[in-house]
Structure formats: structure tokens, C-alpha cells
Coordinates of C-alpha atoms in Angstrom, one line a residue:
M132 CA 22.5 14.9 -12.6
S133 CA 22.6 11.3 -13.9
D134 CA 24.5 8.4 -12.9
K135 CA 25.7 8.0 -16.6
K136 CA 26.0 10.5 -19.5
S137 CA 23.1 10.2 -21.8
K138 CA 23.8 8.4 -25.0
P139 CA 22.6 9.4 -28.2
T140 CA 20.8 6.7 -30.4
H141 CA 20.8 5.9 -33.8
G142 CA 17.5 7.9 -34.1
A143 CA 17.3 11.7 -34.9
G144 CA 19.3 12.7 -31.9
A145 CA 17.0 11.1 -29.0
S146 CA 18.6 10.4 -25.9
V147 CA 18.3 7.8 -23.4
S148 CA 17.6 8.9 -19.8
T149 CA 19.2 7.5 -16.7
P150 CA 18.0 7.2 -13.0
T151 CA 18.7 10.3 -10.9
R152 CA 21.8 10.1 -8.9
G153 CA 21.3 9.4 -5.1
R154 CA 18.2 7.9 -5.3
P155 CA 18.5 3.9 -4.4
A156 CA 16.7 1.7 -6.5
G157 CA 13.8 -0.4 -5.1
D158 CA 10.7 0.5 -2.9
P159 CA 11.8 3.5 -0.6
E160 CA 10.2 2.1 2.3
I161 CA 11.7 -1.3 2.1
K162 CA 14.9 0.1 1.8
R163 CA 14.7 2.6 4.8
K164 CA 13.7 -0.5 6.8
E165 CA 16.4 -2.7 5.5
L166 CA 18.9 0.4 6.7
L167 CA 17.3 0.7 10.4
R168 CA 17.8 -3.2 10.6
A169 CA 21.5 -2.8 9.5
A170 CA 21.8 0.1 11.9
A171 CA 20.6 -2.1 14.7
S172 CA 22.7 -5.1 14.0
V173 CA 25.7 -2.8 14.0
I174 CA 24.8 -1.5 17.4
A175 CA 24.0 -4.6 18.8
R176 CA 27.3 -6.2 17.7
E177 CA 29.8 -3.4 18.1
G178 CA 28.0 -0.8 20.1
Y179 CA 26.7 2.9 19.5
A180 CA 30.0 4.4 19.2
K181 CA 31.1 2.4 16.4
A182 CA 27.7 2.7 14.3
S183 CA 28.6 5.4 12.0
L184 CA 26.9 5.8 8.5
R185 CA 29.6 4.3 6.7
T186 CA 29.6 1.1 8.9
V187 CA 26.0 0.9 8.7
A188 CA 26.0 1.3 4.6
Q189 CA 28.9 -1.4 4.6
Y190 CA 26.9 -3.5 6.7
A191 CA 23.8 -3.3 4.5
G192 CA 25.7 -3.8 1.2
H193 CA 25.1 0.0 0.3
S194 CA 27.1 2.9 -0.5
T195 CA 27.1 5.6 2.3
G196 CA 25.3 8.1 -0.2
A197 CA 22.3 5.4 -0.2
V198 CA 22.0 5.9 3.5
T199 CA 22.3 9.7 3.6
Y200 CA 19.5 10.0 1.0
Y201 CA 17.2 8.5 3.7
F202 CA 19.1 9.8 6.8
A203 CA 21.1 13.2 6.8
N204 CA 23.4 12.1 9.5
K205 CA 23.6 9.8 12.5
E206 CA 21.4 11.5 14.8
E207 CA 18.5 11.3 12.3
L208 CA 19.1 7.4 11.8
I209 CA 19.4 7.1 15.5
V210 CA 15.8 9.0 16.1
A211 CA 14.3 7.0 13.3
L212 CA 15.6 3.7 15.3
L213 CA 14.0 4.7 18.2
E214 CA 11.0 5.8 16.8
S215 CA 10.7 2.3 15.2
A216 CA 11.5 0.3 18.2
F217 CA 8.6 2.2 20.2
D218 CA 6.2 1.5 17.4
R219 CA 7.1 -2.1 18.0
F220 CA 6.3 -1.7 21.7
D221 CA 3.0 0.2 21.1
A222 CA 1.8 -2.9 18.5
M223 CA 2.5 -5.2 21.4
L224 CA 0.3 -3.4 23.6
E225 CA -2.6 -3.3 21.0
S226 CA -2.3 -7.0 20.8
V227 CA -2.5 -7.3 24.5
R228 CA -5.7 -5.0 24.6
E229 CA -7.2 -7.2 22.0
K230 CA -6.7 -10.2 24.2
G231 CA -7.4 -8.7 27.6
D232 CA -4.3 -10.4 29.3
I233 CA -1.5 -8.3 30.6
R234 CA 0.9 -11.2 30.7
L235 CA 0.8 -11.5 27.2
L236 CA 2.9 -8.1 27.2
F237 CA 5.6 -9.7 29.0
E238 CA 5.3 -13.0 27.1
H239 CA 6.1 -10.9 23.8
W240 CA 8.6 -8.7 25.9
L241 CA 10.7 -11.8 26.8
Q242 CA 10.4 -13.5 23.8
L243 CA 11.2 -11.0 21.5
N244 CA 14.9 -11.5 21.8
E245 CA 14.4 -15.0 20.5
R246 CA 12.8 -14.0 17.3
N247 CA 15.2 -10.8 16.9
T248 CA 18.5 -11.3 18.8
R249 CA 19.7 -7.7 17.7
F250 CA 16.9 -6.0 19.3
W251 CA 17.4 -5.9 23.0
P252 CA 20.9 -5.2 22.8
A253 CA 20.5 -2.4 20.4
T254 CA 17.6 -0.9 22.2
S255 CA 19.3 -0.8 25.6
E256 CA 22.3 0.8 24.1
L257 CA 20.1 3.4 22.5
L258 CA 18.2 4.0 25.7
A259 CA 21.4 4.5 27.5
Q260 CA 22.4 7.2 25.0
G261 CA 19.5 9.2 26.2
R262 CA 21.3 10.5 29.0
Y263 CA 24.0 12.4 26.8
E264 CA 21.9 13.3 23.7
P265 CA 19.0 15.6 24.5
V266 CA 17.1 14.9 21.0
F267 CA 17.2 10.9 22.2
A268 CA 16.0 11.8 25.6
E269 CA 13.0 13.7 24.1
V270 CA 12.1 10.8 21.7
I271 CA 12.4 8.2 24.6
A272 CA 10.5 10.0 27.2
R273 CA 8.0 11.2 24.5
R274 CA 7.3 7.4 23.3
Y275 CA 7.6 6.1 26.8
A276 CA 5.1 8.5 28.1
Q277 CA 2.8 7.3 25.4
F278 CA 3.6 3.6 26.2
R279 CA 2.8 3.9 29.9
K280 CA -0.4 5.8 28.9
I281 CA -1.8 3.0 27.0
Q282 CA -0.6 0.5 29.6
T283 CA -2.5 2.2 32.0
S284 CA -5.8 2.3 30.4
I285 CA -5.3 -1.4 29.8
L286 CA -4.8 -2.2 33.3
K287 CA -7.9 0.1 34.2
E288 CA -9.8 -1.9 31.9
A289 CA -8.7 -5.2 33.6
Q290 CA -9.6 -3.8 36.9
E291 CA -13.0 -3.1 35.9
R292 CA -13.4 -6.8 34.8
G293 CA -12.0 -7.9 38.2
S294 CA -9.0 -9.7 36.3
V295 CA -6.2 -7.4 38.1
R296 CA -5.8 -6.2 41.5
C297 CA -7.4 -3.0 42.3
D298 CA -5.5 -2.1 45.4
I299 CA -2.8 -0.7 43.6
P300 CA -3.8 2.4 41.1
A301 CA -3.3 1.6 37.4
D302 CA -0.9 4.2 36.7
L303 CA 1.4 3.1 39.6
L304 CA 0.9 -0.6 38.5
A305 CA 2.0 0.4 34.9
D306 CA 5.2 1.9 36.2
Q307 CA 6.3 -1.0 38.5
L308 CA 5.3 -3.6 35.4
S309 CA 7.4 -1.3 33.1
A310 CA 10.4 -1.2 35.6
M311 CA 10.3 -5.1 35.5
G312 CA 10.3 -5.4 32.0
D313 CA 12.9 -2.8 31.5
G314 CA 15.1 -4.6 34.1
W315 CA 14.8 -7.8 32.0
M316 CA 15.7 -6.0 28.9
L317 CA 18.9 -4.6 30.3
M318 CA 20.3 -7.6 31.9
Y319 CA 19.2 -10.0 28.6
P320 CA 22.2 -8.9 26.6
V321 CA 24.4 -9.5 29.5
E322 CA 23.0 -12.8 30.8
P323 CA 21.2 -14.6 27.7
K324 CA 21.7 -17.9 29.5
R325 CA 19.6 -16.9 32.2
F326 CA 16.3 -16.4 30.5
T327 CA 15.7 -19.8 29.2
A328 CA 12.2 -21.0 27.8
K329 CA 11.6 -22.6 31.3
R330 CA 12.5 -19.6 33.5
I331 CA 10.4 -17.1 30.9
R332 CA 7.4 -18.9 31.5
A333 CA 8.2 -18.9 35.2
L334 CA 8.5 -15.2 35.2
I335 CA 5.4 -15.0 33.6
D336 CA 3.2 -17.2 35.6
A337 CA 4.9 -14.8 38.6
I338 CA 3.4 -11.9 37.1
G339 CA 0.0 -13.3 36.8
V340 CA 0.5 -14.0 40.7
L341 CA 1.7 -10.3 41.3
I342 CA -1.3 -8.5 39.5
A343 CA -3.9 -10.8 40.6
P344 CA -6.9 -9.6 42.4
A345 CA -6.0 -9.5 46.0
P346 CA -8.7 -11.3 48.5
G347 CA -10.8 -8.7 50.2
A348 CA -8.8 -5.8 48.8
Q349 CA -10.6 -2.3 48.4
P350 CA -10.9 -1.0 44.6
A351 CA -8.4 1.6 43.8
P352 CA -9.8 5.2 43.8
G353 CA -11.5 5.8 40.8
S354 CA -12.0 2.2 39.6
R355 CA -15.3 0.5 39.9
S356 CA -16.3 -3.0 41.3
P357 CA -16.2 -5.8 38.7
N358 CA -19.8 -6.4 39.4
A359 CA -20.9 -2.8 38.8
G360 CA -23.3 -2.3 36.0

């Protein structure tokens, strides 16, 4: 079905076709990301409950049909938004692995809201919804488990190099560090003035002290000495 009726030309009964109804113009992937950004902005400003497909469409400057072309319902939209948030976390971890400095993760983590003011408020709202929506809980649990697994492997590599303390197993250390990051994420939207550039630097430096090798500490089970061949 077309947006407009085909009009006959002045030729031999030929007609001019029009675009198919419902398919938004432009690059589909770009359009999809645009709608996800709009959804994050609505949630960050007005909360999860008010983020209807119509509101997201209005915020993005599109019709509701443009949203439902990509996302059948609100649940599907929110799942996509959660997946995209964890994709960003995974990208941060890969950057940390390349540099070999776990403190970079928290530097990216704490400075993320400076680069994208809607990210932490929206993400904290969505994580809270995991308590009530099993579909969201499944995504959060699955992707968070993947995040901790990657973070644990990075910490193990750092322990083997001797740059991270070995007296705490890497998986426990990953859980502890993740809890710290989660706490900051939850409080950032509530107390944005507390997280000044100076305080962020101090927090990152404190992490460096906390994870530094303890003098005379025994290696954690399963890790090897930094001097091992």
C-alpha cells in the first residue's frame, strides 16, 4: 500500500510509484539509534512510566508509526535500549583491556555523564525496572554477567602482571569494583554537584590505591606470580 495514490503520466498509461507506507525515510540503523536516543532522553527527563511510544515519537519528531516500524511495543523498545547500554559498557571494557589499566574503566564510567547527560538517569531507571519486569531482568542479568566475566579476565591479567593486588580473587574484586561503580551511577542523577571534576579524579586515584598490590600479600588461588615465566 502506498502513501499516495499512483498518478498516471501523460505517457502510455504508465504510473509513478511511491514509497511503501510505514517505512521511514533514511538509513534504518541511523533512524533506530535516533529513536533509542529519544527514548533515553524521555526516560531521563520524565521517567520510565511516561516513556510511551507516542511520547518518544514526538520527542524524536516522528510519527508513532515510525517508532512501531522498528519497535513493536514499549517492551521491545526498552529491551533494545538496555542492550545498547550494555554494548557501551562492553566497549569501555575493551578499551581498558587494550590499555591494561583498570582505573580507565572508572574514568570512563564517571565521566560518561559529562559526555551524555541522559545516559545515567535513563540507565538507572531501566535497571530499577528489572525488579518488576522479568523480560528486563533477564537482559540485565545476562549482560551484567557478561560484563563481570570480562572484567574478571582483565583483572586476572593485571594480577599476573603484578599491577593489581592478588590477595583477593579476581572475580570477587570484579564484584566489589562493579558495586562501587553502580553506587556512583545511582547517586549521580540525584547528586550531580557532588561529582565535580576534582572529586572524580580523587575517586579514580583512590581506586588505584585500593587495587594496588598489597606488600607481602600472597597471590590469590589460581593466579601466578608476576615473576613467573
